[in-house]
Short mmCIF file of C-alpha atoms in Angstrom, two decimals:
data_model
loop_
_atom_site.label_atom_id
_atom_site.label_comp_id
_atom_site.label_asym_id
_atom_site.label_seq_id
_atom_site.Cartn_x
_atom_site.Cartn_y
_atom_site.Cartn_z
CA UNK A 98 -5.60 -13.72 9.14
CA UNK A 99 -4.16 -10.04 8.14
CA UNK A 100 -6.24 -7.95 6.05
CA UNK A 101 -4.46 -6.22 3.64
CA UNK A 102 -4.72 -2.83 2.57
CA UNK A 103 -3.11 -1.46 -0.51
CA UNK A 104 -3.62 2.64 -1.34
CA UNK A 105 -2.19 4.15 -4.71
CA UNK A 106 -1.05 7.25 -3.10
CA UNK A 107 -2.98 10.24 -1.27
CA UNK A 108 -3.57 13.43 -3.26
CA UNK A 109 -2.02 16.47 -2.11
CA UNK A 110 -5.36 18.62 -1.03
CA UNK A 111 -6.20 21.54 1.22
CA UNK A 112 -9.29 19.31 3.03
CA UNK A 113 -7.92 16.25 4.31
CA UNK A 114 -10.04 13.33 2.65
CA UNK A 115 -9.66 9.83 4.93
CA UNK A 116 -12.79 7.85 4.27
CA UNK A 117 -10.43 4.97 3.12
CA UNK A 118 -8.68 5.40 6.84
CA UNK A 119 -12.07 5.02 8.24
CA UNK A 120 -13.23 2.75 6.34
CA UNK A 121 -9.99 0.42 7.70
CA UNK A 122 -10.36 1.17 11.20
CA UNK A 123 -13.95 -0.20 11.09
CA UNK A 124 -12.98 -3.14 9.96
CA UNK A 125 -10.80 -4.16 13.01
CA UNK A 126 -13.71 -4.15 14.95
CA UNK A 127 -11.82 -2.89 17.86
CA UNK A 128 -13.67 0.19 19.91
CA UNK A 129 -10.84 2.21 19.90
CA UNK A 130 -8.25 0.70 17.68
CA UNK A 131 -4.58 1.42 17.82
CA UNK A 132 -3.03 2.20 14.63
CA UNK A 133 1.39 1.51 14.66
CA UNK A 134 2.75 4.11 11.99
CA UNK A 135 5.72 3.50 9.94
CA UNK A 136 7.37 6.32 8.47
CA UNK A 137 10.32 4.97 6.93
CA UNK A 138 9.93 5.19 3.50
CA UNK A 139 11.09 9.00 3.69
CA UNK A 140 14.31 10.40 5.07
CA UNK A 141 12.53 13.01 6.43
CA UNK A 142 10.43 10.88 9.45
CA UNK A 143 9.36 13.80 11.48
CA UNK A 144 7.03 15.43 8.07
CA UNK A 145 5.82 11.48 7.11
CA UNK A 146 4.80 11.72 10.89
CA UNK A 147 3.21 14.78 10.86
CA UNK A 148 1.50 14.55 7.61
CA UNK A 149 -0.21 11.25 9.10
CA UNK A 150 -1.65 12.63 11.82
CA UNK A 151 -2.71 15.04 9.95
CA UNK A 152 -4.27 12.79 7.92
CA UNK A 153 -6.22 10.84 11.23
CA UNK A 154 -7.29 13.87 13.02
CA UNK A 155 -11.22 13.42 13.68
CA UNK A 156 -10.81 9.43 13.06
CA UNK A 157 -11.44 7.00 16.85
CA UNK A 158 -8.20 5.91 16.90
CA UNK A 159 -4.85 6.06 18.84
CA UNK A 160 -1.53 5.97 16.83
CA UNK A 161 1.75 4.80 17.66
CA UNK A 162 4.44 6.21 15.72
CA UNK A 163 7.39 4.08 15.11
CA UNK A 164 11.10 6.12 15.33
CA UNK A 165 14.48 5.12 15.27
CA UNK A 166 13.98 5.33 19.26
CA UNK A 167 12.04 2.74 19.30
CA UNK A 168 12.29 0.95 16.27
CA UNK A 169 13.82 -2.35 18.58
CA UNK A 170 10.52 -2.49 19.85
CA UNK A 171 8.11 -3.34 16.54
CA UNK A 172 7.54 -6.63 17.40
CA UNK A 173 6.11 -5.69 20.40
CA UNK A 174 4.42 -2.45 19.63
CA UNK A 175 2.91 -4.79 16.18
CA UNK A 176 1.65 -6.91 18.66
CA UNK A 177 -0.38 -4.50 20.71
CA UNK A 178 -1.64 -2.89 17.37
CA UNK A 179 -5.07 -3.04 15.55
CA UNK A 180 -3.52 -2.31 12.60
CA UNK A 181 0.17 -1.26 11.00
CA UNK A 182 0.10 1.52 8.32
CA UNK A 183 3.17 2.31 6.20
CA UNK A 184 3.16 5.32 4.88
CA UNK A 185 4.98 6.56 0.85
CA UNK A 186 8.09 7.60 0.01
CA UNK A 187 10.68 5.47 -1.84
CA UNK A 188 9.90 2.07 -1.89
CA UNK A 189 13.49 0.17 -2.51
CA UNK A 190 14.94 2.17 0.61
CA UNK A 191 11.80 0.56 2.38
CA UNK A 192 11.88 -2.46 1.54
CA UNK A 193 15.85 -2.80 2.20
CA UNK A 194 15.16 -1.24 5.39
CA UNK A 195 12.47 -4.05 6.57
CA UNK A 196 14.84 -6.97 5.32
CA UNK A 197 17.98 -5.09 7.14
CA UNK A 198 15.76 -4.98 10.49
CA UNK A 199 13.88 -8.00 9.88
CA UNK A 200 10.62 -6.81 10.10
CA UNK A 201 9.81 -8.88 7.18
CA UNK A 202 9.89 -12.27 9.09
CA UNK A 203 7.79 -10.20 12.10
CA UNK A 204 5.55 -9.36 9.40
CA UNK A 205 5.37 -12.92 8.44
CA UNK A 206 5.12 -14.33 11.82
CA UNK A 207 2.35 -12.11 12.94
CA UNK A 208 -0.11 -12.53 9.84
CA UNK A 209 -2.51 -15.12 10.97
CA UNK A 210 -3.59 -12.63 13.22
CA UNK A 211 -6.38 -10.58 13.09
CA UNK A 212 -4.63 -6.93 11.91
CA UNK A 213 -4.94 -4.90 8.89
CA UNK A 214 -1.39 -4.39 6.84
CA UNK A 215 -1.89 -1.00 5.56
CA UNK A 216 0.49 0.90 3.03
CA UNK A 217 0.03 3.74 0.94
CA UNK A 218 2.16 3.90 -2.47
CA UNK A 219 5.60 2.81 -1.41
CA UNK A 220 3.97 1.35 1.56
CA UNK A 221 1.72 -0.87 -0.05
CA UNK A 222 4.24 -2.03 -2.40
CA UNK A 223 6.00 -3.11 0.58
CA UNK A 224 3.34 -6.50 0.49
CA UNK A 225 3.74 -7.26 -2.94
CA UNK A 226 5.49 -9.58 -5.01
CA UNK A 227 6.92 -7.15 -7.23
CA UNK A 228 5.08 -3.25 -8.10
CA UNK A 229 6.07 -0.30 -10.23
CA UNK A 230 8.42 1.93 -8.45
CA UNK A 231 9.64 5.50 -9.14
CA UNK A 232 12.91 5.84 -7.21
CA UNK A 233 15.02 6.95 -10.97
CA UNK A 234 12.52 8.22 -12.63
CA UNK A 235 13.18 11.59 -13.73
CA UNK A 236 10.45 14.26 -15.82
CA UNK A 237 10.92 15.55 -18.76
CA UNK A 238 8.84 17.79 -21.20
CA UNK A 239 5.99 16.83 -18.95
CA UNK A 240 6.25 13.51 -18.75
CA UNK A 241 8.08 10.70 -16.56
CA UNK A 242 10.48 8.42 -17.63
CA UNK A 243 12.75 5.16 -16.01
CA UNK A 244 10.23 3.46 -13.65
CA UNK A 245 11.44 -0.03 -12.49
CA UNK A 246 9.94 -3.08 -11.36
CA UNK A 247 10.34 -3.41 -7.58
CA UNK A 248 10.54 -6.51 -5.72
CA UNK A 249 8.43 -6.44 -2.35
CA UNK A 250 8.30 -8.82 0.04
CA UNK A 251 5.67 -11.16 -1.14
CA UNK A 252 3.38 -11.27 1.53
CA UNK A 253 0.77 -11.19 -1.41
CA UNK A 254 0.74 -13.01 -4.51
CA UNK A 255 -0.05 -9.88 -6.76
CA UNK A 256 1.86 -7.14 -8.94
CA UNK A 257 0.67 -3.39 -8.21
CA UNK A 258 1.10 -0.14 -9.88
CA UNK A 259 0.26 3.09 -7.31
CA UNK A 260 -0.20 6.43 -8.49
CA UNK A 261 -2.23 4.62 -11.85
CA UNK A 262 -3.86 7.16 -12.38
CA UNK A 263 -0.42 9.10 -14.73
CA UNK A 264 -0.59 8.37 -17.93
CA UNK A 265 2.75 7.67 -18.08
CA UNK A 266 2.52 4.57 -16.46
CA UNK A 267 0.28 3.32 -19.02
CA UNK A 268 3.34 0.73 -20.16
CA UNK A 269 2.88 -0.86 -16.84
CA UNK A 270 0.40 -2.96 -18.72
CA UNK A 271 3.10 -4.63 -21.00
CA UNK A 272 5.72 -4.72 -18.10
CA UNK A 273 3.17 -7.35 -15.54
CA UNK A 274 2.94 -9.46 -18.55
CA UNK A 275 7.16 -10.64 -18.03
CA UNK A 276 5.72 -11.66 -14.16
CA UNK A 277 2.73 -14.07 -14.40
CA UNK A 278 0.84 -12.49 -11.75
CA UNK A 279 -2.12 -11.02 -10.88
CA UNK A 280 -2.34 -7.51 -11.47
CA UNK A 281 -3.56 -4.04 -10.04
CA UNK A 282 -3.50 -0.88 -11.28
CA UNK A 283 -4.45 1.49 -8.35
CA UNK A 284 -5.02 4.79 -8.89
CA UNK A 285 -4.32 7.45 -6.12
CA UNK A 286 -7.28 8.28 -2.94
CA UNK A 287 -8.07 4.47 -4.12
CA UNK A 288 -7.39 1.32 -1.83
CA UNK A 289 -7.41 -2.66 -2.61
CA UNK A 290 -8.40 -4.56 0.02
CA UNK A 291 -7.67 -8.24 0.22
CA UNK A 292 -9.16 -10.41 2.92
CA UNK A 293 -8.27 -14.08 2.19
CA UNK A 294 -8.85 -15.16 -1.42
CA UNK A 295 -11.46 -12.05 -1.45
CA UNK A 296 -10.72 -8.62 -2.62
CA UNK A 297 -13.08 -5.23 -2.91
CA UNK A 298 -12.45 -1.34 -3.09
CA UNK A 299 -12.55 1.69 -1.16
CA UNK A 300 -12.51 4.98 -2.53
CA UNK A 301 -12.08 9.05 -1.49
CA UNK A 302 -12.26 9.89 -5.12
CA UNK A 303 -15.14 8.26 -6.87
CA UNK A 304 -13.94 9.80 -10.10
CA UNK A 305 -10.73 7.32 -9.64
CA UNK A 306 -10.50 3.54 -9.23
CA UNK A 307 -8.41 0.12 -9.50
CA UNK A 308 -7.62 -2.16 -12.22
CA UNK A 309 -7.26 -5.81 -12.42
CA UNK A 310 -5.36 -7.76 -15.26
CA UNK A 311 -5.61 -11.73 -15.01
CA UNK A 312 -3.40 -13.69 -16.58
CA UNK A 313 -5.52 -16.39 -17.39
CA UNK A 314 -7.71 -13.69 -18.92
CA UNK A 315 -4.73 -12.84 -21.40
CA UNK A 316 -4.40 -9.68 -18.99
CA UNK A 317 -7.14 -7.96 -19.82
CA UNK A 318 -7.72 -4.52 -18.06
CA UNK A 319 -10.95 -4.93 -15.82
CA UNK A 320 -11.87 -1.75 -14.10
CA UNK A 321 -13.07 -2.79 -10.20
CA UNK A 322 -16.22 -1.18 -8.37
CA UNK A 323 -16.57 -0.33 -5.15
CA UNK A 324 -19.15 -2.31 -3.26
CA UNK A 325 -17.91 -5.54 -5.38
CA UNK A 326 -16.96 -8.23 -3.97
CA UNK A 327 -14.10 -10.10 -6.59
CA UNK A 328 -12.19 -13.87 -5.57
CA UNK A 329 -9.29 -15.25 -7.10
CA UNK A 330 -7.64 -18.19 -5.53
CA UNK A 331 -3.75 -16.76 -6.82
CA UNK A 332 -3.92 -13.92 -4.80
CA UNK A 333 -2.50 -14.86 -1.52
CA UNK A 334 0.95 -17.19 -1.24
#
């Protein structure tokens, strides 16, 4: 079964930081594993491209990037990978994109096998029943404004907020309550992990982590630790 991955962003920083990235490839438990890179979540594929292999230099891995040459072949090139990581950018345009293409039945049709579904911001969102998005939201006076509720593809049973670490999101706690779902607030160089009904954290930042609000807890925000192992049957379709 797929192993799914969920990262609330990457901070911007001089010194790359990818102990979650490691921490993922490990747990394919191939020798070298083969990591399939989708960059479509940004208009500009060649930078999402570069930035990610930026981002992997120094990790045992080889990496396929997907392109619009060779975008016909992601079935194929999913099937020959240890693990598929979608990188951030705008997740509505990604998420049309994967229903125009339909990756999103390839996605479904491949996930009883053993992979990790990675995403970072938009890219995780990707998975989810529905997650915060920022496509119209616009600053002012410091602060953001307009974030919508995104529908994702459901591959998991959960609602997820990246980037939770701005306090402007902070209403995000109100919105999951119109859903009924399983919550997450994850908060950027942070990563949910779900494997099965199970779930636990990986962090780069220690200073930063996830949330969880329960419904049947009256949504209570419940701050995850790393090294934690959490269950909850709902989690999963």
């Amino acid at each position: 079964m797929a192993i799914y991955a969920l990262i609330g962003g990457k901070v911007n920083r001089e010194k790359v930081n990818n102990r979650i990235e490691e921490k993922l490839l490990g747990l394919t438990k191939a020798k070298t594993p083969t990591v399939l890179y989708c960059p479509f979540a940004r208009k500009d594929i060649d930078k999402s491209i570069l930035k990610f292999h930026s981002l992997m230099e120094g990790l045992n891995c080889k990496i396929i990037d997907l392109t619009y040459q060779n975008e016909e072949q992601f079935e194929e090139l999913l099937k020959i990978s240890d693990m598929l990581y979608i990188g951030g950018g705008l997740s509505d345009d990604l998420i049309a994109y994967f229903k125009e293409k339909k990756f999103d039945e390839i996605l479904k049709k491949y996930e009883d096998r053993n992979i990790i579904y990675a995403g970072s911001s938009a890219g995780a969102m990707l998975f989810c029943n529905v997650s915060m998005g920022d496509k119209y939201m616009y600053s002012d006076n410091y602060h953001n404004y307009n974030y919508k509720m995104v529908h994702g593809l459901s591959l998991l049973n959960i609602s997820m907020c990246p980037h939770y670490q701005n306090e402007d999101l902070i209403f995000y706690n109100d919105e999951i309550k119109d859903y009924g779902l399983l919550s997450f607030g994850i908060e950027e160089d942070c990563c949910l992990v779900v494997d099965g009904i199970k779930y636990f954290i990986l962090k780069d930042d220690k200073q930063r982590s996830v949330y969880s609000f329960d419904p049947k807890e009256g949504y209570k925000m419940v701050p995850l630790y790393e090294g934690e192992i959490y269950e909850n049957s709902s989690i999963r379709s």
